[in-house]
Short mmCIF file of N, CA, C and O in Angstrom, two decimals:
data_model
loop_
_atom_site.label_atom_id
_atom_site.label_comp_id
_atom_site.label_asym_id
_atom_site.label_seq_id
_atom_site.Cartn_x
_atom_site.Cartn_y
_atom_site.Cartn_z
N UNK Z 1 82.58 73.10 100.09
CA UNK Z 1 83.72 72.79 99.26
C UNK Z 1 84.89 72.36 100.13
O UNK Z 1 85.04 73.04 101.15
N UNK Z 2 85.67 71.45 99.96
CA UNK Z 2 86.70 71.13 100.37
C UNK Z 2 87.77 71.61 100.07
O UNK Z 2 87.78 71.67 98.85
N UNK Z 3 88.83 72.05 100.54
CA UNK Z 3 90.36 72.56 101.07
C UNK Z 3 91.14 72.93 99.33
O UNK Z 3 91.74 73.86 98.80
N UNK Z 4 90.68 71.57 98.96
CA UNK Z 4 91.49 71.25 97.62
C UNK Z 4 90.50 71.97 96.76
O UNK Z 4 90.88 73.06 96.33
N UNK Z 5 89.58 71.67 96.51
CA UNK Z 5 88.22 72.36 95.34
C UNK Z 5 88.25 74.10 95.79
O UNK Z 5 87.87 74.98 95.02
N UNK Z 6 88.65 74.29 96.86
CA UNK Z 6 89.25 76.05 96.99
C UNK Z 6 89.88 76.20 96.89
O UNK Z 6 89.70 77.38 96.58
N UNK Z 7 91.66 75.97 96.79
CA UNK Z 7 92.61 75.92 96.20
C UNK Z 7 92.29 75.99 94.83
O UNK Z 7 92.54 77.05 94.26
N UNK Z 8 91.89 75.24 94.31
CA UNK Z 8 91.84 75.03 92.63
C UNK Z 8 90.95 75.70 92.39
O UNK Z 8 90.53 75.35 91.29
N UNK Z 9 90.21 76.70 92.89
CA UNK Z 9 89.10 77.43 92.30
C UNK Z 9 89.80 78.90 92.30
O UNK Z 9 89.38 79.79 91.56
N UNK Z 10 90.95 79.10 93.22
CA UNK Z 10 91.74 80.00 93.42
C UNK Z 10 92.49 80.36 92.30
O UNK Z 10 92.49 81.47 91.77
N UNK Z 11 93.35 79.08 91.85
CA UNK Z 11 94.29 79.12 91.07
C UNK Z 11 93.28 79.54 89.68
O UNK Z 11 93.76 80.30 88.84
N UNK Z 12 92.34 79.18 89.57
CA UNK Z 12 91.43 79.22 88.00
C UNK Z 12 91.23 80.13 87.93
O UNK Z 12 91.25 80.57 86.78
N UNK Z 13 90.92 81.09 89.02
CA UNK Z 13 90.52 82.83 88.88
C UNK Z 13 91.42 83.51 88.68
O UNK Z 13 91.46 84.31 87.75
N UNK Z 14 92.70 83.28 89.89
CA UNK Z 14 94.32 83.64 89.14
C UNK Z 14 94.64 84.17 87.67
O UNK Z 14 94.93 85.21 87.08
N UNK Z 15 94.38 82.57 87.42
CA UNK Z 15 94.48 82.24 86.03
C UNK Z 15 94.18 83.64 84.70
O UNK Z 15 94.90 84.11 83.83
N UNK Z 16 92.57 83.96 85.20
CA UNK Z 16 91.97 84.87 84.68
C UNK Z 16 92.61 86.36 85.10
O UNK Z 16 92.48 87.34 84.36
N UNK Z 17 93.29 86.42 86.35
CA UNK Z 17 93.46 87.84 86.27
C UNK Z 17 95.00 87.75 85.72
O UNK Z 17 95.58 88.66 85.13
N UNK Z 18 95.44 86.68 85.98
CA UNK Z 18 96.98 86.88 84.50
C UNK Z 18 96.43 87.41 83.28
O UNK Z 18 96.81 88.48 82.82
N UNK Z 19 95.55 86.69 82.75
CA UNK Z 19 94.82 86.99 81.46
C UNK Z 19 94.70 88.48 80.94
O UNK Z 19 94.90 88.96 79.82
N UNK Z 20 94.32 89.04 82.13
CA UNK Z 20 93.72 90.34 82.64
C UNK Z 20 95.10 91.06 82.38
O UNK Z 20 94.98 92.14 81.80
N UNK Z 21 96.34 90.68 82.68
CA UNK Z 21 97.42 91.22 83.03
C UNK Z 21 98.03 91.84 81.67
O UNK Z 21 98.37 92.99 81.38
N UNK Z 22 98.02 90.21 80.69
CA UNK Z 22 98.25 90.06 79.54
C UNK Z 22 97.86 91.25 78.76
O UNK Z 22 98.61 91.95 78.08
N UNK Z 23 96.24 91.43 78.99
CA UNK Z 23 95.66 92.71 78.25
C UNK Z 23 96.10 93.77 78.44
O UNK Z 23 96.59 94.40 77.50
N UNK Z 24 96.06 94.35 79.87
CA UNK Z 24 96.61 95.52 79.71
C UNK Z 24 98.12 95.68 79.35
O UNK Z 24 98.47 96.51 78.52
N UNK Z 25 98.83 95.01 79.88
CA UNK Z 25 100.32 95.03 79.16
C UNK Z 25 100.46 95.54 77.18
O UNK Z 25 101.09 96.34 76.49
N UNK Z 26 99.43 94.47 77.02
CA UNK Z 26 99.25 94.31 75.40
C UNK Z 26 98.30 96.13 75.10
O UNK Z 26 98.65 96.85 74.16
N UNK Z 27 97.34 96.46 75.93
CA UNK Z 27 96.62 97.51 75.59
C UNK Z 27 98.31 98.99 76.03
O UNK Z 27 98.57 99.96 75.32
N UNK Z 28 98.87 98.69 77.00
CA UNK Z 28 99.95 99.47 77.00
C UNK Z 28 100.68 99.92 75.65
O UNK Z 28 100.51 100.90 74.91
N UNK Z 29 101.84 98.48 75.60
CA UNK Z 29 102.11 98.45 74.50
C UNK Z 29 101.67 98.66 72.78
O UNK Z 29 102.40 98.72 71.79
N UNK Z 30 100.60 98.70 72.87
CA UNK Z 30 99.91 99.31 71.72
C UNK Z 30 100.23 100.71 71.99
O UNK Z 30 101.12 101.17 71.29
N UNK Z 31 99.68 101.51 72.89
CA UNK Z 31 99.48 102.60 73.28
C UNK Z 31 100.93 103.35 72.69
O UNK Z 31 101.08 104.30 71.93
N UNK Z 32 101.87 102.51 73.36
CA UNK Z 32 103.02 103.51 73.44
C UNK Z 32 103.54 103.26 71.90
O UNK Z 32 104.05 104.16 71.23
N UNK Z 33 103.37 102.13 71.53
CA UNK Z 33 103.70 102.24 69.84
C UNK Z 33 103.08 103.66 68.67
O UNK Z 33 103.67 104.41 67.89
N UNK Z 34 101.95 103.53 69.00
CA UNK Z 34 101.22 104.63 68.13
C UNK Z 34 101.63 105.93 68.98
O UNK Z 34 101.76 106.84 68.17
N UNK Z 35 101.91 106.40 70.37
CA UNK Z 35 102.67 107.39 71.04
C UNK Z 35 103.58 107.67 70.08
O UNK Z 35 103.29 108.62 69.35
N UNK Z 36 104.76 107.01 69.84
CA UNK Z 36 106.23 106.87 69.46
C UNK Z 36 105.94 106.85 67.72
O UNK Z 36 106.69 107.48 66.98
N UNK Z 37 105.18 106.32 67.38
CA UNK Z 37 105.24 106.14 65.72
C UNK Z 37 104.27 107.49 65.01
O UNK Z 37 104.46 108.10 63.96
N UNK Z 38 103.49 107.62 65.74
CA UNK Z 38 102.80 108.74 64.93
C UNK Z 38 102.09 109.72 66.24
O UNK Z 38 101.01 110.31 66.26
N UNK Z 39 102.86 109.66 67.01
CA UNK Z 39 102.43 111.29 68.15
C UNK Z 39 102.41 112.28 67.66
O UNK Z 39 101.50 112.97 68.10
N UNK Z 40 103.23 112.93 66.63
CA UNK Z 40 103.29 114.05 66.51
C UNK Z 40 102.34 114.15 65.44
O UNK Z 40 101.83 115.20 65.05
N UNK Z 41 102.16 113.18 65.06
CA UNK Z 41 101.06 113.81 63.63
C UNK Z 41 99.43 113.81 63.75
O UNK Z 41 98.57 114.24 62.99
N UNK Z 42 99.40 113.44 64.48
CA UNK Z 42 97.97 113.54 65.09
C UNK Z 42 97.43 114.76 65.50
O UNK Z 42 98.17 115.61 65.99
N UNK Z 43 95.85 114.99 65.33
CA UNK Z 43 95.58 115.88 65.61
C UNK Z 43 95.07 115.81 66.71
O UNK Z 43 94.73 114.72 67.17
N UNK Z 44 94.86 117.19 67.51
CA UNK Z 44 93.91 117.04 68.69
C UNK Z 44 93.00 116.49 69.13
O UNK Z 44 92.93 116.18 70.32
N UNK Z 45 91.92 116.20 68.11
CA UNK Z 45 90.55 115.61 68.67
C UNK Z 45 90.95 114.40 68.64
O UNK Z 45 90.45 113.59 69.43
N UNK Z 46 92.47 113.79 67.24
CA UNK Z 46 92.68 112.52 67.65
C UNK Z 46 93.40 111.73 68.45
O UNK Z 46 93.56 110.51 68.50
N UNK Z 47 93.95 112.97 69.31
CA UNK Z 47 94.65 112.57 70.33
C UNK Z 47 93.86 112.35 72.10
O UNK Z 47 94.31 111.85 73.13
N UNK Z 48 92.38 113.05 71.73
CA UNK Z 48 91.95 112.65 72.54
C UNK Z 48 91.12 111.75 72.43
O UNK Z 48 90.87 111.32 73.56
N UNK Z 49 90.32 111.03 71.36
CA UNK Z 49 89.73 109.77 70.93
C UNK Z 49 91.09 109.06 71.65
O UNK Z 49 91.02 108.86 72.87
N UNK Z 50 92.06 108.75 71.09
CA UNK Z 50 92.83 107.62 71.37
C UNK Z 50 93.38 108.03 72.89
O UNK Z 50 93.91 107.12 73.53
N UNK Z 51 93.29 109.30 73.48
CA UNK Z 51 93.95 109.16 74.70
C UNK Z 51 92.44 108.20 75.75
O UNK Z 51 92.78 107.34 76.56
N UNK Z 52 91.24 108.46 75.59
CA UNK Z 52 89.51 108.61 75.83
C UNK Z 52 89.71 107.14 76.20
O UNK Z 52 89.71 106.53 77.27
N UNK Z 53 89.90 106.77 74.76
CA UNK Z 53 89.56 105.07 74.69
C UNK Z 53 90.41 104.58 75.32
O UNK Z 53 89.87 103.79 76.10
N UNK Z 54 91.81 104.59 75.49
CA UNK Z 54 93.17 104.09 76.16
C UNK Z 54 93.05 103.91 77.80
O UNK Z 54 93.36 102.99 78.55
N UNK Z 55 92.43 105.26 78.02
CA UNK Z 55 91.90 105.46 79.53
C UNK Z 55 90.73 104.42 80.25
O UNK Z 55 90.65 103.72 81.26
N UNK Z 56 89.84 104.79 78.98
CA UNK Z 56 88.87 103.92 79.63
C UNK Z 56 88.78 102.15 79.48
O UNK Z 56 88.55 101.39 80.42
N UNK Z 57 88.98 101.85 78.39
CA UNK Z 57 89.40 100.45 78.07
C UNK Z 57 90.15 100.02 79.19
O UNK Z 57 89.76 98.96 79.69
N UNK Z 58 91.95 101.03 80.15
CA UNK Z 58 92.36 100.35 80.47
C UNK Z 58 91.81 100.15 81.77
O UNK Z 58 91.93 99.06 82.33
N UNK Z 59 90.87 101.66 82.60
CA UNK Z 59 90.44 101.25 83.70
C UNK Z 59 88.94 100.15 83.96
O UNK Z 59 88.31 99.84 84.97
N UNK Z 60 88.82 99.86 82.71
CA UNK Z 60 87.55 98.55 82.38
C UNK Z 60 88.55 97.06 83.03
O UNK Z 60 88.27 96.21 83.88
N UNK Z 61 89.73 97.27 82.20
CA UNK Z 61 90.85 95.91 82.25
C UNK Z 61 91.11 96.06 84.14
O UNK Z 61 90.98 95.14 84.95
N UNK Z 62 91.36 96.94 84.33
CA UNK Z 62 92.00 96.80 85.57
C UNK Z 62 91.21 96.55 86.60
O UNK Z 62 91.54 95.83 87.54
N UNK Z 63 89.81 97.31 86.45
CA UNK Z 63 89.08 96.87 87.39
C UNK Z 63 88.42 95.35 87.67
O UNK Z 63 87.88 94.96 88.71
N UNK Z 64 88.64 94.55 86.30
CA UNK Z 64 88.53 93.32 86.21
C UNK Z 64 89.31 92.50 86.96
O UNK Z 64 88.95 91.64 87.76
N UNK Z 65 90.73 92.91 86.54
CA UNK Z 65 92.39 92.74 87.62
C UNK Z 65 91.83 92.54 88.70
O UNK Z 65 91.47 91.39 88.97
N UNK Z 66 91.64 93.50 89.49
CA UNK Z 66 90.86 94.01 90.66
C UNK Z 66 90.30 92.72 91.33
O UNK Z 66 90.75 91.88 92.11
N UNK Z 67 88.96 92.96 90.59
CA UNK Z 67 88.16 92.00 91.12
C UNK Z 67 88.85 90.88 90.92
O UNK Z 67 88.92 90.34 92.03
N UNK Z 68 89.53 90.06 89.93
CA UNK Z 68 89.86 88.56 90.18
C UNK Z 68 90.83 88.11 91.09
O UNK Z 68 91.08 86.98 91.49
N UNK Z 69 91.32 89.19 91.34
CA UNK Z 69 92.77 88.64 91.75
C UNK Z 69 92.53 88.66 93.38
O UNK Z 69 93.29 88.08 94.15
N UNK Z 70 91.36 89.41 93.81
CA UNK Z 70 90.60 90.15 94.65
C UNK Z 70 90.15 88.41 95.27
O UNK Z 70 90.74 87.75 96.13
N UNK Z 71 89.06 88.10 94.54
CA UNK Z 71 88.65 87.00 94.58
C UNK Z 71 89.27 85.55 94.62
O UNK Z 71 88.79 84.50 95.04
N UNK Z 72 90.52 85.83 94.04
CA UNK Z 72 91.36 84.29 94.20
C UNK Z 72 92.06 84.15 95.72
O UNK Z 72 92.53 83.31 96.49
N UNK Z 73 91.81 85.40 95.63
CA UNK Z 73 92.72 85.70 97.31
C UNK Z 73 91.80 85.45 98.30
O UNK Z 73 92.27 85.24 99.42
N UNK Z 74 90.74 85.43 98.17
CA UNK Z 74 89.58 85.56 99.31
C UNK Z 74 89.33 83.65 99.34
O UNK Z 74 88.95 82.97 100.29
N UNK Z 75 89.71 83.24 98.04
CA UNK Z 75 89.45 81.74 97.97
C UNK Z 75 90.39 81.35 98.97
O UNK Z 75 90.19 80.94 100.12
N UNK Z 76 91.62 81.57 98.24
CA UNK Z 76 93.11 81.02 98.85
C UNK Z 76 92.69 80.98 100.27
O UNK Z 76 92.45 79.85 100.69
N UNK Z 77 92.51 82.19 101.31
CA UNK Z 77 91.88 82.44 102.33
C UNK Z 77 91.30 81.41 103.13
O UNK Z 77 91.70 80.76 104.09
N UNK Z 78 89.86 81.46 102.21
CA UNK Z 78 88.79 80.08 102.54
C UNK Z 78 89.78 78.71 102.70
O UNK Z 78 89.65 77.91 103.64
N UNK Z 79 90.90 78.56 101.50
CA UNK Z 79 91.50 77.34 101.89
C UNK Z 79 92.51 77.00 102.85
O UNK Z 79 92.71 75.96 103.48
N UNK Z 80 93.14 78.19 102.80
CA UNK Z 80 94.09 78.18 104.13
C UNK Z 80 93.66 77.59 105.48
O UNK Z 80 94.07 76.72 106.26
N UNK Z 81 92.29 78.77 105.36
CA UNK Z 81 91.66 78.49 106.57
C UNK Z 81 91.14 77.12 106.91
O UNK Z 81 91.07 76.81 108.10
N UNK Z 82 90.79 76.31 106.05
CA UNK Z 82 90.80 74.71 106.38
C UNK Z 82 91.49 73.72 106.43
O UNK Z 82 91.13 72.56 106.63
N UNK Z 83 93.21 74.39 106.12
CA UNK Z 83 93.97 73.46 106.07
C UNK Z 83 94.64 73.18 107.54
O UNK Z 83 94.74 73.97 108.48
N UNK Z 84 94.92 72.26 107.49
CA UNK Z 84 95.73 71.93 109.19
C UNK Z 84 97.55 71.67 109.04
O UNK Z 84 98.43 71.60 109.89
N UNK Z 85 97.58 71.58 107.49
CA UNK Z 85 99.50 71.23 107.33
C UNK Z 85 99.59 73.13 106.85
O UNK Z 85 100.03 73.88 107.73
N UNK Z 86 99.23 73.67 105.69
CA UNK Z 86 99.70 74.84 105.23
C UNK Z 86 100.50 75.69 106.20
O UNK Z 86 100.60 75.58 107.43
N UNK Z 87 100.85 76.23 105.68
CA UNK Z 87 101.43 77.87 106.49
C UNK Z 87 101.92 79.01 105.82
O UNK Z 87 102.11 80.07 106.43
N UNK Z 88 102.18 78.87 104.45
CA UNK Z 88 102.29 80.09 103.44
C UNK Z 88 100.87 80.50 102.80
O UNK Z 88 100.18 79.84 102.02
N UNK Z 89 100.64 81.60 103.28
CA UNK Z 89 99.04 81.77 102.83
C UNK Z 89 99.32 82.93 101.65
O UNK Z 89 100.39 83.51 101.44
N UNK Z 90 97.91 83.13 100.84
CA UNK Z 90 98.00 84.51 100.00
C UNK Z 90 98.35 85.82 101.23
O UNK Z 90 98.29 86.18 102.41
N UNK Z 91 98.80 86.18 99.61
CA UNK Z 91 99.55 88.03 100.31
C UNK Z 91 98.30 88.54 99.86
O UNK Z 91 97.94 88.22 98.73
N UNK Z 92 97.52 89.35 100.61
CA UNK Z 92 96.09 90.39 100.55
C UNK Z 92 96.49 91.32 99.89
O UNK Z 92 95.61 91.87 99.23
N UNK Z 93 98.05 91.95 99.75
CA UNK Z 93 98.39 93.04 99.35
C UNK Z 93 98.52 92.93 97.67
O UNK Z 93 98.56 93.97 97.02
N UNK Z 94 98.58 91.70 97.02
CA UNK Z 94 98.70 91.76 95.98
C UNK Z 94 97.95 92.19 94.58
O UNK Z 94 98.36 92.60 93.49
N UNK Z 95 96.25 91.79 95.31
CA UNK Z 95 95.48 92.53 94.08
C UNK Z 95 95.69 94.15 93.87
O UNK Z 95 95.68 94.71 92.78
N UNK Z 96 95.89 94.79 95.13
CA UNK Z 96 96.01 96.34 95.32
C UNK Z 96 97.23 96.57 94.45
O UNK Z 96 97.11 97.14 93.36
N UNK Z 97 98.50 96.09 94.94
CA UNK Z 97 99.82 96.19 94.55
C UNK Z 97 100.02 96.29 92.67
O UNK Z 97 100.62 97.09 91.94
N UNK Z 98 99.27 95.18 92.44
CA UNK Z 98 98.66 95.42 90.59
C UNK Z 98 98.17 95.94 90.29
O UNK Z 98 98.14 95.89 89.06
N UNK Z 99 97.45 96.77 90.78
CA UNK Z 99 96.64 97.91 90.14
C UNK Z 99 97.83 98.89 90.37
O UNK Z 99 98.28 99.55 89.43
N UNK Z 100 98.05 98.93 90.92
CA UNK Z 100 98.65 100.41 91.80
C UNK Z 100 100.11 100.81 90.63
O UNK Z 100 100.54 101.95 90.50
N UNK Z 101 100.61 99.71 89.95
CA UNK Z 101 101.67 99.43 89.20
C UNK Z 101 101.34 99.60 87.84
O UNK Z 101 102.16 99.87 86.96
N UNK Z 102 100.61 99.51 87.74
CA UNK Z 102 99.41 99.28 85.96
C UNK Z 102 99.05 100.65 85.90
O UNK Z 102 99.27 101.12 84.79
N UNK Z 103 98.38 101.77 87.06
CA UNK Z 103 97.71 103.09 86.82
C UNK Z 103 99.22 103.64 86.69
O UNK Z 103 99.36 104.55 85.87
N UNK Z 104 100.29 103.23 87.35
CA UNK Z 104 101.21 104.28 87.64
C UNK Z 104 101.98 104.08 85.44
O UNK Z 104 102.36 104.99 84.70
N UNK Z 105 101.91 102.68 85.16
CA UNK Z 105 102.78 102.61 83.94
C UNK Z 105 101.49 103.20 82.92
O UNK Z 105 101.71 103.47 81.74
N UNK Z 106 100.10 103.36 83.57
CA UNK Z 106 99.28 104.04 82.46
C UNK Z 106 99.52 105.58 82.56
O UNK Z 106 99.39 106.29 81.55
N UNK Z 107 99.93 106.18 83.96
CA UNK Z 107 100.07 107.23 83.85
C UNK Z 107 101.73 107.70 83.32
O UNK Z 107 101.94 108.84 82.90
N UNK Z 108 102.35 107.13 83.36
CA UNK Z 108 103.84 107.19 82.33
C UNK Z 108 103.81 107.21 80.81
O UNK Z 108 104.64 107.85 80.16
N UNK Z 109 102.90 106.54 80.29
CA UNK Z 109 102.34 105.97 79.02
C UNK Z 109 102.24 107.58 78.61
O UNK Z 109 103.09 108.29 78.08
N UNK Z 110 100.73 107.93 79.10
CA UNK Z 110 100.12 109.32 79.28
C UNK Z 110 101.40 110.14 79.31
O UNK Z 110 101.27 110.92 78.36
N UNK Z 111 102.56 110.39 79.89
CA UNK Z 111 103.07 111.39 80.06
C UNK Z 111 104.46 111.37 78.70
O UNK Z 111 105.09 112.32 78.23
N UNK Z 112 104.54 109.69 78.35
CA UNK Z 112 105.13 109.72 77.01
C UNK Z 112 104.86 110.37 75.69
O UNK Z 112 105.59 110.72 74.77
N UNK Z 113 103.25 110.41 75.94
CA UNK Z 113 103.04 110.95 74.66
C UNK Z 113 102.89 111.97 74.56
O UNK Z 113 103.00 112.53 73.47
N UNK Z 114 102.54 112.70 75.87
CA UNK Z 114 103.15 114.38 75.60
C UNK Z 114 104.68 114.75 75.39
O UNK Z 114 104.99 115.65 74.61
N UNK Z 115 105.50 114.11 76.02
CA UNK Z 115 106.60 114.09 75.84
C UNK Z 115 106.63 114.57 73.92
O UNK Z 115 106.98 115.63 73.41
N UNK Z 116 106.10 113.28 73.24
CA UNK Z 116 106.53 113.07 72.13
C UNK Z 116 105.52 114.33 71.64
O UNK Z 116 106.08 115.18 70.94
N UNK Z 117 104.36 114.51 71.87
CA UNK Z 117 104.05 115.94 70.96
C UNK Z 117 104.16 117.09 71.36
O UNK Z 117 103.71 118.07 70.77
N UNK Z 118 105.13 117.12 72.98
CA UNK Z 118 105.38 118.66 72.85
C UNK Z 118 106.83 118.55 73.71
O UNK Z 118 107.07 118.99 74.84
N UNK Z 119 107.82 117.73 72.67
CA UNK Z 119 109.06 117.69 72.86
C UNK Z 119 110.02 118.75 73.70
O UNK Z 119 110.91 118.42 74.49
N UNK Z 120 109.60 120.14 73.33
CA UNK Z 120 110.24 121.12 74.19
C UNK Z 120 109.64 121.19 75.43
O UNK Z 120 110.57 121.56 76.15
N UNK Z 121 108.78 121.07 76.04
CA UNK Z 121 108.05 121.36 77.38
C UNK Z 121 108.70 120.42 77.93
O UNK Z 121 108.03 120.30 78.95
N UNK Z 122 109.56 119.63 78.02
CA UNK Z 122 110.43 118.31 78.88
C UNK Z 122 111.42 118.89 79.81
O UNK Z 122 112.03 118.16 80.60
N UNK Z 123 111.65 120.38 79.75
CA UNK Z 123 112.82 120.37 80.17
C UNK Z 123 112.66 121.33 81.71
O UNK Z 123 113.65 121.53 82.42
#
């Protein structure tokens, strides 16, 4: 493959782990809506169905994150490495850096909704 056809194979996988991004943001925001709108009325077993699925759905999404963003970087890489003008290459740190930001706002999420069903324990 040539310089340019890795570049652009980079950007297309990118592409996909924005996608990726989109979801969990969107699987967040769900989350914290039904947290905030009906936390307290829920019962136990249904707080752990929806905590179960929230968890696992989002570490399905992220590990996808993971891998693409993983992979666009390893392209970018490949193309750098054949270019002779470039000199701003991918940051390696960035697929890690997204995850690392996503578990921490899933684990905030998680700690909202106890918040909201056991309002006195906050303090």
């Amino acid at each position: 493959m040539s310089e340019a056809e890795l570049f652009q194979s980079a950007q297309a996988v990118w592409s996909n782990a924005l996608s990726l991004m989109v979801v969990i943001i969107s699987l967040l925001s769900g989350y914290l809506v039904v947290a905030y709108v009906v936390g307290k009325e829920l019962t136990s077993s249904q707080v752990t169905i929806v905590n179960g699925l929230y968890i696992l759905l989002s570490a399905f999404v992220l590990m996808g994150l993971y891998v693409f963003s993983n992979r666009a970087t390893e392209l970018a890489n490949l193309s750098l490495a054949m270019s002779h003008t470039r000199e701003l290459g991918p940051q390696n740190w960035i697929p890690l850096g997204m995850v690392v930001i996503f578990v921490v706002c899933i684990a905030a999420s998680l700690k909202f909704m106890w918040e909201i069903r056991h309002p006195g324990d906050d303090k």
